[in-house]
Amino acid sequence: MKKSSRLIAGLVGLAGLTLAAAAGAQEKPTPGGTLNMIAQPEPPMLMVGLNTQGPTLYVGGQIYQGLLSYGKDLKVLPSLAKAWEVSEDGLTYTFTIQEGVKWHDGKPFSAEDVVFTADKFLREAHPRWRYIANTYIESITSPSADTVVFKLKRPFSAFLYAFELSSFPVVPKHVYDGTDYRTNPANQTPIGTGPFKFKEWKRGSYIHLVKNEDYWKPGMPHLDELYFRIVPDAASRAVAFEKGAVDVLRGGDVEGFEVRRLSKLDGVTTTTDGWEMYSPLVFMQWNMRKAPFDNKLVRKAIMHAVDRDFVVRNVWFGLGKPAVSPFASTTRFFSDDVSTYPFDLAKAKELIAQSGVKPQEHTIRLMPIPYGTQWDRMAEYVKQQLEQLGFKVDIRAVDAGGWSQALSEWDFDITFNFTYQYGDPALGVARHYLSTNIIKGTPFANNEGYQNPAVDELFLKAASAVDEAEAKAAYAEVQKMITDDVALGWLFEQRNVTIMRDKVKNLVRTGIGVNESMDDVWIAK
């Protein structure tokens, strides 16, 4: 494999490293069995190319696959691509795809599917890939049935991080080409290349996936079927696990205090691994197109009015750490040399007075993200703090689809959101601040409407840098600017715990955790 530069070379893992190799030293898998999990909340759809909310990725990750995956150390690993090569100048990326892969409807998978996915489907439907494609990609071609070549306009050091499941789910050209992607009937009966096939979705009850008997990895998957149970109540989810009706609890499935209790049960294993690629960072997102959030002093006041240490300790039961930057502390190029906003209610009130805004004249709609009672409690706390500044606050409760739609259409005042970092700020962070990413149709873009040409320029400079020192300097400066502008209200870095039965083997093997294909997961008898 060729290495194009110091920065790009640092991202490239060994193409020959396979996920199966990591499991080689373990005991022999037992075939068969059913794995019961929870989809919380119930996803609006399973088509990962159109929706990248957590529950969609969790279920859809067993149906669809990306070109690549990533280890817990963020080394690049093969998935639908078995090998890759980067040119010396960092402008040409050549992927060789796996042989003998079929779609769930029996049609052969080829390089043409990858070209269609990249150049048409995701360019139109996926905001993160659209930005990459329009900004960096010159051409995408398939010179042979098993080869795809991406030629870039300029170097993009994070490019090899852009091919995991949520960033680049490969979709079948023969199903979607020439159709309206968003209304295609296949969105309700998804067709992928993954280890499990869609069987049934009984709304409000469960999603049932069954073994792909024609899976491209010999001898896999080991399991016969997967059930993702829909259990709206957090207490009931804890009971379901305790009584054995559910085998796995993902981060956020149960309350923080339940995590402590359930982790101590006999026959139970826990891990915080599997989030290395994502490193989720939670923030308040305000609509800067309207008062009072168009006023920087108001945004600064709100930051001082929210005690992030209290939020982590008392709302999330210690499952996190206060955030100080738009970058998670585990993300490349993180800097803590930024504007800070320690909890200081007197300072917050002083800033409100300086802003000229009269809080009593504003009724703020606070829309919690509908992912459980912890988010609801955080909404109650933020409401209380805003009211101490004199604002009137109405909490607007919505379901997962309603939250996504409202944020996508900019129909909100303030909400909560969290960003996956995707191993590099050019992928996971920049999308929330680039003015070119002020787009409707997704809840994971620059929905707040933040605009700063200097920030745009610095993000582009850093992402195009081939020298690490140059990228580091640009990212340090961009963090200073964004925190001073208070583009978002950064709250905390999440710490997610996966809880599982001891009998569940090989569940968390890579840096994308339970979103990884569960082809090598098995249940000990």
Short mmCIF file of C-alpha atoms in Angstrom, two decimals:
data_model
loop_
_atom_site.label_atom_id
_atom_site.label_comp_id
_atom_site.label_asym_id
_atom_site.label_seq_id
_atom_site.Cartn_x
_atom_site.Cartn_y
_atom_site.Cartn_z
CA MET A 1 0.00 0.00 0.00
CA LYS A 2 1.43 3.38 -0.94
CA LYS A 3 1.57 6.23 1.52
CA SER A 4 0.96 9.72 0.24
CA SER A 5 2.12 11.91 3.13
CA ARG A 6 2.86 11.97 6.83
CA LEU A 7 -0.69 12.94 7.72
CA ILE A 8 -2.51 10.59 5.38
CA ALA A 9 -0.11 7.74 6.07
CA GLY A 10 -0.95 7.95 9.75
CA LEU A 11 -4.55 7.06 8.96
CA VAL A 12 -3.86 3.98 6.88
CA GLY A 13 -4.06 0.57 8.58
CA LEU A 14 -3.02 -2.74 7.13
CA ALA A 15 -5.43 -3.94 4.47
CA GLY A 16 -4.73 -7.53 5.41
CA LEU A 17 -5.95 -7.12 8.99
CA THR A 18 -9.36 -8.77 9.28
CA LEU A 19 -11.95 -8.83 12.00
CA ALA A 20 -11.86 -12.61 11.99
CA ALA A 21 -8.17 -12.58 12.93
CA ALA A 22 -8.97 -10.83 16.19
CA ALA A 23 -11.32 -13.65 17.10
CA GLY A 24 -8.92 -16.41 16.07
CA ALA A 25 -7.57 -17.04 19.53
CA GLN A 26 -11.01 -17.35 21.10
CA GLU A 27 -13.09 -20.43 21.65
CA LYS A 28 -14.91 -22.00 18.72
CA PRO A 29 -18.27 -20.36 17.99
CA THR A 30 -21.50 -22.28 18.53
CA PRO A 31 -23.86 -21.93 15.55
CA GLY A 32 -27.53 -21.03 15.92
CA GLY A 33 -29.58 -19.09 18.43
CA THR A 34 -31.53 -15.86 18.75
CA LEU A 35 -30.11 -12.58 20.03
CA ASN A 36 -32.62 -10.22 21.65
CA MET A 37 -31.84 -6.51 21.79
CA ILE A 38 -33.72 -3.22 22.14
CA ALA A 39 -34.29 -0.50 19.55
CA GLN A 40 -34.73 2.67 21.61
CA PRO A 41 -36.51 4.72 20.48
CA GLU A 42 -38.26 2.94 17.65
CA PRO A 43 -36.44 4.09 14.48
CA PRO A 44 -38.34 6.09 11.86
CA MET A 45 -36.88 3.84 9.13
CA LEU A 46 -34.08 1.32 8.53
CA MET A 47 -32.62 2.83 5.36
CA VAL A 48 -29.25 4.02 6.72
CA GLY A 49 -28.52 6.10 3.61
CA LEU A 50 -31.52 8.31 4.38
CA ASN A 51 -31.49 8.33 8.19
CA THR A 52 -28.48 8.12 10.49
CA GLN A 53 -30.17 8.34 13.89
CA GLY A 54 -28.75 5.92 16.46
CA PRO A 55 -31.56 3.33 16.40
CA THR A 56 -31.51 3.25 12.59
CA LEU A 57 -27.78 2.53 12.59
CA TYR A 58 -28.14 -0.13 15.28
CA VAL A 59 -30.70 -2.17 13.33
CA GLY A 60 -29.67 -1.13 9.83
CA GLY A 61 -26.05 -2.00 10.56
CA GLN A 62 -27.01 -5.66 10.27
CA ILE A 63 -28.60 -5.14 6.86
CA TYR A 64 -26.25 -2.65 5.18
CA GLN A 65 -22.47 -2.45 5.15
CA GLY A 66 -19.84 0.18 4.39
CA LEU A 67 -16.69 -0.16 2.33
CA LEU A 68 -14.53 -0.05 5.46
CA SER A 69 -14.67 -0.41 9.21
CA TYR A 70 -12.34 0.80 11.95
CA GLY A 71 -10.64 -0.79 14.93
CA LYS A 72 -10.81 0.40 18.50
CA ASP A 73 -7.46 2.06 17.76
CA LEU A 74 -9.09 3.63 14.65
CA LYS A 75 -6.94 1.60 12.27
CA VAL A 76 -8.65 1.06 8.94
CA LEU A 77 -10.24 -2.40 8.52
CA PRO A 78 -11.78 -4.13 5.50
CA SER A 79 -15.51 -4.56 5.00
CA LEU A 80 -17.00 -4.58 1.48
CA ALA A 81 -13.58 -3.38 0.34
CA LYS A 82 -10.85 -5.96 0.92
CA ALA A 83 -7.91 -3.71 -0.05
CA TRP A 84 -7.14 -0.06 -0.77
CA GLU A 85 -4.27 2.03 -2.03
CA VAL A 86 -3.50 5.74 -1.72
CA SER A 87 -1.36 7.57 -4.27
CA GLU A 88 1.76 9.44 -3.25
CA ASP A 89 0.09 12.82 -3.79
CA GLY A 90 -2.98 11.85 -1.72
CA LEU A 91 -5.35 12.49 -4.63
CA THR A 92 -6.20 8.96 -5.81
CA TYR A 93 -7.81 6.25 -3.67
CA THR A 94 -8.24 2.82 -5.23
CA PHE A 95 -10.47 0.21 -3.56
CA THR A 96 -10.67 -3.48 -4.42
CA ILE A 97 -14.02 -4.95 -3.40
CA GLN A 98 -14.80 -8.38 -1.97
CA GLU A 99 -15.61 -11.25 -4.31
CA GLY A 100 -18.80 -13.32 -4.29
CA VAL A 101 -20.98 -10.76 -2.53
CA LYS A 102 -24.71 -10.80 -3.25
CA TRP A 103 -27.53 -8.48 -2.34
CA HIS A 104 -30.31 -9.93 -0.19
CA ASP A 105 -32.49 -10.31 -3.29
CA GLY A 106 -29.84 -12.54 -4.90
CA LYS A 107 -28.45 -9.99 -7.37
CA PRO A 108 -24.62 -9.75 -7.56
CA PHE A 109 -22.86 -6.86 -5.83
CA SER A 110 -20.29 -5.01 -7.95
CA ALA A 111 -18.16 -1.89 -8.16
CA GLU A 112 -21.02 -0.22 -10.04
CA ASP A 113 -23.07 -0.30 -6.83
CA VAL A 114 -20.29 1.57 -5.04
CA VAL A 115 -20.03 4.19 -7.81
CA PHE A 116 -23.81 4.69 -7.79
CA THR A 117 -23.86 4.96 -4.00
CA ALA A 118 -21.08 7.55 -3.93
CA ASP A 119 -21.82 9.59 -7.03
CA LYS A 120 -25.62 9.61 -7.02
CA PHE A 121 -27.47 8.27 -3.99
CA LEU A 122 -25.36 9.63 -1.12
CA ARG A 123 -24.40 12.80 -2.99
CA GLU A 124 -28.10 13.65 -3.06
CA ALA A 125 -29.37 12.11 0.17
CA HIS A 126 -26.52 12.14 2.71
CA PRO A 127 -25.40 15.56 4.02
CA ARG A 128 -22.00 14.45 5.27
CA TRP A 129 -21.11 12.63 2.05
CA ARG A 130 -22.62 15.43 -0.08
CA TYR A 131 -20.17 17.88 1.46
CA ILE A 132 -17.22 15.53 0.87
CA ALA A 133 -18.26 14.77 -2.70
CA ASN A 134 -18.94 18.36 -3.72
CA THR A 135 -15.87 19.80 -2.00
CA TYR A 136 -13.18 17.22 -2.64
CA ILE A 137 -14.11 14.61 -5.25
CA GLU A 138 -13.29 15.12 -8.92
CA SER A 139 -14.41 11.72 -10.24
CA ILE A 140 -15.57 8.23 -9.18
CA THR A 141 -15.04 5.39 -11.64
CA SER A 142 -14.97 1.59 -11.80
CA PRO A 143 -12.28 0.52 -14.29
CA SER A 144 -13.15 -3.12 -13.56
CA ALA A 145 -15.93 -5.07 -11.83
CA ASP A 146 -13.98 -5.26 -8.58
CA THR A 147 -12.26 -1.85 -8.54
CA VAL A 148 -13.42 1.63 -7.60
CA VAL A 149 -11.23 4.71 -8.01
CA PHE A 150 -11.85 8.05 -6.29
CA LYS A 151 -9.89 11.00 -7.67
CA LEU A 152 -9.81 14.10 -5.46
CA LYS A 153 -9.51 17.77 -6.42
CA ARG A 154 -7.29 18.44 -3.42
CA PRO A 155 -5.91 16.34 -0.55
CA PHE A 156 -8.42 15.38 2.15
CA SER A 157 -6.60 13.81 5.07
CA ALA A 158 -9.75 12.32 6.62
CA PHE A 159 -10.94 10.58 3.44
CA LEU A 160 -10.22 7.02 4.61
CA TYR A 161 -12.40 7.65 7.68
CA ALA A 162 -15.43 8.37 5.48
CA PHE A 163 -16.45 4.81 4.60
CA GLU A 164 -18.01 3.18 7.66
CA LEU A 165 -21.65 2.20 7.87
CA SER A 166 -23.24 5.54 8.77
CA SER A 167 -21.06 7.59 6.44
CA PHE A 168 -21.08 5.29 3.44
CA PRO A 169 -23.75 2.56 3.49
CA VAL A 170 -23.54 0.86 0.09
CA VAL A 171 -26.97 0.63 -1.57
CA PRO A 172 -28.15 -1.52 -4.51
CA LYS A 173 -28.06 0.34 -7.81
CA HIS A 174 -30.61 -2.00 -9.40
CA VAL A 175 -33.14 -1.07 -6.70
CA TYR A 176 -32.63 2.70 -6.47
CA ASP A 177 -31.30 3.95 -9.79
CA GLY A 178 -33.88 6.13 -11.55
CA THR A 179 -36.24 6.29 -8.57
CA ASP A 180 -37.15 8.83 -5.93
CA TYR A 181 -34.79 7.62 -3.22
CA ARG A 182 -36.91 8.89 -0.33
CA THR A 183 -40.15 7.24 -1.49
CA ASN A 184 -38.73 4.00 -2.89
CA PRO A 185 -40.71 1.04 -1.43
CA ALA A 186 -37.42 -0.71 -0.64
CA ASN A 187 -36.95 1.74 2.23
CA GLN A 188 -39.63 -0.26 4.08
CA THR A 189 -38.16 -3.66 3.14
CA PRO A 190 -34.43 -2.86 3.00
CA ILE A 191 -32.05 -4.84 0.81
CA GLY A 192 -28.38 -4.91 1.77
CA THR A 193 -25.32 -7.15 1.76
CA GLY A 194 -25.13 -7.66 5.52
CA PRO A 195 -25.24 -10.85 7.59
CA PHE A 196 -28.96 -10.53 8.37
CA LYS A 197 -31.99 -9.93 6.17
CA PHE A 198 -35.13 -8.01 6.95
CA LYS A 199 -38.03 -10.32 7.90
CA GLU A 200 -40.71 -8.30 9.72
CA TRP A 201 -41.37 -5.03 11.50
CA LYS A 202 -44.30 -5.09 13.86
CA ARG A 203 -44.59 -1.43 14.81
CA GLY A 204 -44.50 -0.82 18.53
CA SER A 205 -43.38 -4.39 19.23
CA TYR A 206 -40.27 -5.63 17.41
CA ILE A 207 -38.07 -5.68 14.32
CA HIS A 208 -37.11 -9.19 13.20
CA LEU A 209 -34.02 -9.98 11.11
CA VAL A 210 -33.01 -13.47 9.97
CA LYS A 211 -29.76 -15.10 8.93
CA ASN A 212 -28.51 -14.34 5.42
CA GLU A 213 -27.91 -17.89 4.17
CA ASP A 214 -25.99 -16.53 1.18
CA TYR A 215 -23.65 -14.26 3.16
CA TRP A 216 -20.28 -13.58 1.58
CA LYS A 217 -18.17 -14.58 4.59
CA PRO A 218 -17.89 -18.40 4.72
CA GLY A 219 -19.47 -19.98 7.81
CA MET A 220 -21.11 -16.75 8.95
CA PRO A 221 -23.24 -15.42 10.51
CA HIS A 222 -23.37 -17.78 13.47
CA LEU A 223 -26.73 -16.59 14.80
CA ASP A 224 -30.06 -17.61 13.26
CA GLU A 225 -31.99 -14.42 13.97
CA LEU A 226 -32.04 -11.05 15.69
CA TYR A 227 -34.94 -9.39 17.45
CA PHE A 228 -34.88 -5.68 18.26
CA ARG A 229 -37.61 -5.21 20.84
CA ILE A 230 -39.52 -1.93 21.10
CA VAL A 231 -39.93 -1.12 24.79
CA PRO A 232 -40.81 2.57 25.29
CA ASP A 233 -40.46 2.67 29.08
CA ALA A 234 -36.95 2.74 30.57
CA ALA A 235 -37.96 0.83 33.71
CA SER A 236 -39.53 -1.88 31.57
CA ARG A 237 -36.35 -2.17 29.52
CA ALA A 238 -34.35 -2.78 32.70
CA VAL A 239 -36.85 -5.42 33.83
CA ALA A 240 -36.73 -7.10 30.39
CA PHE A 241 -32.96 -7.48 30.71
CA GLU A 242 -33.09 -8.61 34.32
CA LYS A 243 -35.67 -11.30 33.52
CA GLY A 244 -33.74 -12.56 30.48
CA ALA A 245 -36.13 -11.37 27.78
CA VAL A 246 -33.33 -9.18 26.39
CA ASP A 247 -29.66 -10.17 26.04
CA VAL A 248 -28.06 -6.79 25.31
CA LEU A 249 -28.52 -3.22 26.50
CA ARG A 250 -26.92 -0.51 24.43
CA GLY A 251 -25.74 2.79 25.88
CA GLY A 252 -28.86 4.85 26.65
CA ASP A 253 -31.27 1.91 26.81
CA VAL A 254 -31.62 2.25 30.59
CA GLU A 255 -31.11 4.94 33.22
CA GLY A 256 -27.66 5.60 34.65
CA PHE A 257 -28.56 4.21 38.07
CA GLU A 258 -29.87 1.06 36.38
CA VAL A 259 -26.56 0.67 34.57
CA ARG A 260 -24.84 0.41 37.95
CA ARG A 261 -27.35 -2.10 39.30
CA LEU A 262 -27.64 -4.33 36.24
CA SER A 263 -23.88 -4.43 35.75
CA LYS A 264 -23.54 -6.18 39.12
CA LEU A 265 -25.89 -9.05 38.27
CA ASP A 266 -24.47 -12.56 37.97
CA GLY A 267 -23.81 -13.67 34.42
CA VAL A 268 -23.51 -10.11 33.12
CA THR A 269 -20.61 -8.42 31.32
CA THR A 270 -20.13 -4.73 30.56
CA THR A 271 -17.84 -2.71 28.32
CA THR A 272 -17.33 0.91 27.35
CA ASP A 273 -15.48 -0.16 24.21
CA GLY A 274 -16.99 0.30 20.78
CA TRP A 275 -17.47 4.07 20.79
CA GLU A 276 -13.98 5.06 19.71
CA MET A 277 -15.06 6.03 16.20
CA TYR A 278 -18.01 8.05 17.46
CA SER A 279 -16.95 9.73 20.75
CA PRO A 280 -20.40 11.39 21.04
CA LEU A 281 -20.53 14.96 22.34
CA VAL A 282 -23.85 16.38 23.58
CA PHE A 283 -24.81 19.99 23.02
CA MET A 284 -27.66 22.48 23.14
CA GLN A 285 -28.60 23.58 19.64
CA TRP A 286 -30.26 26.96 19.25
CA ASN A 287 -31.80 28.57 16.21
CA MET A 288 -29.58 31.57 15.51
CA ARG A 289 -31.95 32.88 12.84
CA LYS A 290 -34.26 34.32 15.49
CA ALA A 291 -34.18 36.20 18.77
CA PRO A 292 -32.92 35.78 21.40
CA PHE A 293 -30.36 33.28 20.06
CA ASP A 294 -29.12 35.66 17.37
CA ASN A 295 -27.45 37.59 20.19
CA LYS A 296 -24.01 36.24 21.16
CA LEU A 297 -24.22 37.65 24.68
CA VAL A 298 -27.42 35.69 25.28
CA ARG A 299 -25.73 32.51 24.13
CA LYS A 300 -22.80 33.18 26.43
CA ALA A 301 -25.22 33.87 29.29
CA ILE A 302 -26.97 30.53 28.80
CA MET A 303 -23.61 28.73 28.85
CA HIS A 304 -22.78 30.32 32.19
CA ALA A 305 -26.27 29.48 33.50
CA VAL A 306 -25.95 25.73 32.91
CA ASP A 307 -23.90 23.74 35.40
CA ARG A 308 -22.41 21.00 33.24
CA ASP A 309 -20.83 19.22 36.20
CA PHE A 310 -24.31 18.99 37.74
CA VAL A 311 -25.73 17.63 34.49
CA VAL A 312 -23.12 14.87 34.32
CA ARG A 313 -23.33 13.91 38.00
CA ASN A 314 -27.04 14.17 38.67
CA VAL A 315 -28.81 13.75 35.34
CA TRP A 316 -26.46 11.24 33.71
CA PHE A 317 -25.17 9.56 36.89
CA GLY A 318 -21.54 10.16 36.04
CA LEU A 319 -21.69 8.64 32.54
CA GLY A 320 -19.77 11.45 30.88
CA LYS A 321 -17.42 14.38 31.34
CA PRO A 322 -18.12 18.10 30.85
CA ALA A 323 -17.26 19.34 27.35
CA VAL A 324 -15.03 22.36 26.83
CA SER A 325 -14.73 22.39 23.04
CA PRO A 326 -16.62 21.47 19.87
CA PHE A 327 -14.10 18.61 19.63
CA ALA A 328 -14.34 15.68 22.03
CA SER A 329 -11.19 15.28 24.10
CA THR A 330 -10.62 11.92 22.38
CA THR A 331 -10.79 13.41 18.88
CA ARG A 332 -7.68 14.23 16.87
CA PHE A 333 -6.54 17.86 17.19
CA PHE A 334 -8.55 18.58 20.35
CA SER A 335 -7.47 21.77 22.11
CA ASP A 336 -8.55 23.15 25.49
CA ASP A 337 -7.11 26.60 24.69
CA VAL A 338 -10.59 28.00 24.15
CA SER A 339 -13.16 30.36 25.66
CA THR A 340 -14.65 28.71 28.73
CA TYR A 341 -17.98 29.18 30.47
CA PRO A 342 -17.86 28.07 34.11
CA PHE A 343 -21.17 27.92 35.96
CA ASP A 344 -21.86 31.44 37.21
CA LEU A 345 -25.49 32.51 37.39
CA ALA A 346 -24.62 36.08 38.42
CA LYS A 347 -22.35 36.40 35.38
CA ALA A 348 -25.14 34.99 33.20
CA LYS A 349 -27.62 37.60 34.41
CA GLU A 350 -25.05 40.33 33.88
CA LEU A 351 -24.56 39.24 30.26
CA ILE A 352 -28.32 39.23 29.68
CA ALA A 353 -28.47 42.81 30.93
CA GLN A 354 -25.61 43.79 28.60
CA SER A 355 -27.29 42.10 25.64
CA GLY A 356 -30.24 44.47 25.61
CA VAL A 357 -32.60 41.52 25.34
CA LYS A 358 -35.68 41.56 27.58
CA PRO A 359 -36.16 37.89 28.55
CA GLN A 360 -39.75 38.36 29.72
CA GLU A 361 -40.71 39.19 26.13
CA HIS A 362 -39.53 35.82 24.82
CA THR A 363 -41.20 32.42 25.11
CA ILE A 364 -38.70 29.74 24.18
CA ARG A 365 -39.78 26.34 22.82
CA LEU A 366 -37.46 23.70 24.27
CA MET A 367 -37.60 20.42 22.32
CA PRO A 368 -35.90 17.48 24.07
CA ILE A 369 -34.36 14.76 21.94
CA PRO A 370 -36.79 11.85 22.46
CA TYR A 371 -34.26 9.22 23.53
CA GLY A 372 -35.37 8.59 27.10
CA THR A 373 -36.09 10.04 30.51
CA GLN A 374 -32.53 11.27 31.06
CA TRP A 375 -32.99 13.65 28.15
CA ASP A 376 -36.34 14.71 29.59
CA ARG A 377 -34.74 15.46 32.96
CA MET A 378 -32.02 17.47 31.27
CA ALA A 379 -34.73 19.48 29.50
CA GLU A 380 -36.39 20.21 32.84
CA TYR A 381 -33.07 21.36 34.27
CA VAL A 382 -32.27 23.65 31.31
CA LYS A 383 -35.82 25.03 31.44
CA GLN A 384 -35.29 25.89 35.10
CA GLN A 385 -31.98 27.64 34.35
CA LEU A 386 -33.44 29.64 31.45
CA GLU A 387 -36.33 30.72 33.65
CA GLN A 388 -33.81 31.98 36.22
CA LEU A 389 -32.59 34.31 33.48
CA GLY A 390 -36.15 35.58 33.04
CA PHE A 391 -37.20 33.66 29.91
CA LYS A 392 -40.53 31.88 29.57
CA VAL A 393 -39.98 28.27 28.50
CA ASP A 394 -42.39 25.71 27.03
CA ILE A 395 -41.18 22.12 26.67
CA ARG A 396 -42.30 20.65 23.35
CA ALA A 397 -42.25 16.82 23.43
CA VAL A 398 -42.02 14.94 20.11
CA ASP A 399 -41.19 11.41 18.93
CA ALA A 400 -37.98 10.49 17.10
CA GLY A 401 -39.44 11.23 13.66
CA GLY A 402 -40.95 14.52 14.82
CA TRP A 403 -37.66 15.65 16.36
CA SER A 404 -35.76 14.81 13.17
CA GLN A 405 -38.30 16.60 10.98
CA ALA A 406 -38.52 19.74 13.14
CA LEU A 407 -34.75 20.11 13.32
CA SER A 408 -34.35 19.30 9.61
CA GLU A 409 -36.85 22.02 8.71
CA TRP A 410 -35.37 24.52 11.22
CA ASP A 411 -38.69 24.55 13.09
CA PHE A 412 -37.24 24.88 16.58
CA ASP A 413 -35.95 27.38 19.13
CA ILE A 414 -33.63 25.22 21.21
CA THR A 415 -33.09 21.47 21.38
CA PHE A 416 -30.47 18.92 22.35
CA ASN A 417 -28.36 17.02 19.88
CA PHE A 418 -25.16 15.04 19.91
CA THR A 419 -22.47 14.66 17.31
CA TYR A 420 -20.48 11.59 16.36
CA GLN A 421 -16.89 12.67 15.77
CA TYR A 422 -16.05 9.93 13.22
CA GLY A 423 -12.39 9.82 14.10
CA ASP A 424 -11.56 13.19 12.55
CA PRO A 425 -13.00 16.71 12.94
CA ALA A 426 -13.28 17.11 9.16
CA LEU A 427 -15.99 14.44 9.21
CA GLY A 428 -17.76 14.65 12.55
CA VAL A 429 -17.34 18.24 13.69
CA ALA A 430 -17.06 20.57 10.70
CA ARG A 431 -20.52 19.66 9.37
CA HIS A 432 -22.15 21.52 12.29
CA TYR A 433 -20.35 24.81 11.60
CA LEU A 434 -19.67 25.14 7.86
CA SER A 435 -21.92 27.72 6.22
CA THR A 436 -22.05 25.50 3.12
CA ASN A 437 -23.76 22.88 5.28
CA ILE A 438 -26.74 25.09 6.23
CA ILE A 439 -29.15 22.72 4.52
CA LYS A 440 -32.59 21.35 5.21
CA GLY A 441 -33.48 17.66 5.20
CA THR A 442 -31.19 16.38 7.97
CA PRO A 443 -30.91 16.99 11.74
CA PHE A 444 -27.13 16.56 11.65
CA ALA A 445 -25.94 19.56 9.64
CA ASN A 446 -25.50 23.26 10.49
CA ASN A 447 -29.13 23.45 11.64
CA GLU A 448 -28.47 26.38 13.95
CA GLY A 449 -27.58 28.62 10.99
CA TYR A 450 -24.08 29.61 12.17
CA GLN A 451 -22.00 31.55 9.64
CA ASN A 452 -18.38 32.63 9.93
CA PRO A 453 -16.27 32.83 6.72
CA ALA A 454 -13.04 32.59 8.74
CA VAL A 455 -14.23 29.33 10.30
CA ASP A 456 -15.14 27.97 6.85
CA GLU A 457 -11.67 28.80 5.58
CA LEU A 458 -9.88 27.24 8.56
CA PHE A 459 -11.85 23.98 8.36
CA LEU A 460 -11.03 23.69 4.66
CA LYS A 461 -7.36 24.50 5.27
CA ALA A 462 -7.06 21.91 8.05
CA ALA A 463 -8.83 19.15 6.12
CA SER A 464 -6.67 19.75 3.03
CA ALA A 465 -3.40 19.89 4.93
CA VAL A 466 -0.82 17.19 4.27
CA ASP A 467 1.33 18.33 7.17
CA GLU A 468 0.06 17.48 10.65
CA ALA A 469 1.43 20.65 12.25
CA GLU A 470 -0.46 22.79 9.73
CA ALA A 471 -3.71 20.92 10.43
CA LYS A 472 -3.20 21.17 14.18
CA ALA A 473 -2.67 24.95 14.05
CA ALA A 474 -5.78 25.49 11.91
CA TYR A 475 -7.95 23.31 14.12
CA ALA A 476 -6.68 25.05 17.27
CA GLU A 477 -7.69 28.42 15.83
CA VAL A 478 -11.10 27.19 14.68
CA GLN A 479 -11.87 25.90 18.19
CA LYS A 480 -11.06 29.31 19.65
CA MET A 481 -13.36 31.07 17.17
CA ILE A 482 -16.31 28.72 17.55
CA THR A 483 -16.24 28.73 21.35
CA ASP A 484 -16.04 32.52 21.41
CA ASP A 485 -19.00 32.70 19.00
CA VAL A 486 -20.87 30.09 21.08
CA ALA A 487 -22.22 28.50 17.92
CA LEU A 488 -23.62 25.68 20.05
CA GLY A 489 -23.93 25.04 23.77
CA TRP A 490 -21.52 22.17 24.45
CA LEU A 491 -22.58 20.13 27.47
CA PHE A 492 -20.71 16.86 27.91
CA GLU A 493 -18.94 13.95 26.28
CA GLN A 494 -21.02 10.81 26.62
CA ARG A 495 -19.66 7.64 28.21
CA ASN A 496 -21.76 4.74 26.98
CA VAL A 497 -21.87 1.33 28.62
CA THR A 498 -22.94 -1.82 26.76
CA ILE A 499 -24.40 -4.46 29.07
CA MET A 500 -24.73 -8.06 27.90
CA ARG A 501 -25.14 -11.63 29.07
CA ASP A 502 -21.91 -13.55 29.53
CA LYS A 503 -23.16 -16.02 26.93
CA VAL A 504 -23.04 -13.36 24.19
CA LYS A 505 -19.63 -13.55 22.53
CA ASN A 506 -17.76 -11.20 20.17
CA LEU A 507 -20.41 -8.46 20.36
CA VAL A 508 -18.07 -5.47 20.54
CA ARG A 509 -15.06 -6.02 18.30
CA THR A 510 -14.36 -2.69 16.58
CA GLY A 511 -14.48 1.06 17.03
CA ILE A 512 -18.10 1.22 15.79
CA GLY A 513 -19.25 -1.24 18.46
CA VAL A 514 -22.77 -2.64 18.20
CA ASN A 515 -23.28 -0.94 14.83
CA GLU A 516 -20.73 -3.36 13.40
CA SER A 517 -21.97 -6.36 11.40
CA MET A 518 -22.77 -9.08 13.94
CA ASP A 519 -21.60 -11.84 11.62
CA ASP A 520 -19.09 -13.19 14.15
CA VAL A 521 -21.35 -12.85 17.21
CA TRP A 522 -22.44 -16.11 18.80
CA ILE A 523 -24.20 -17.40 21.88
CA ALA A 524 -22.54 -19.93 24.13
CA LYS A 525 -24.76 -22.85 25.06
#
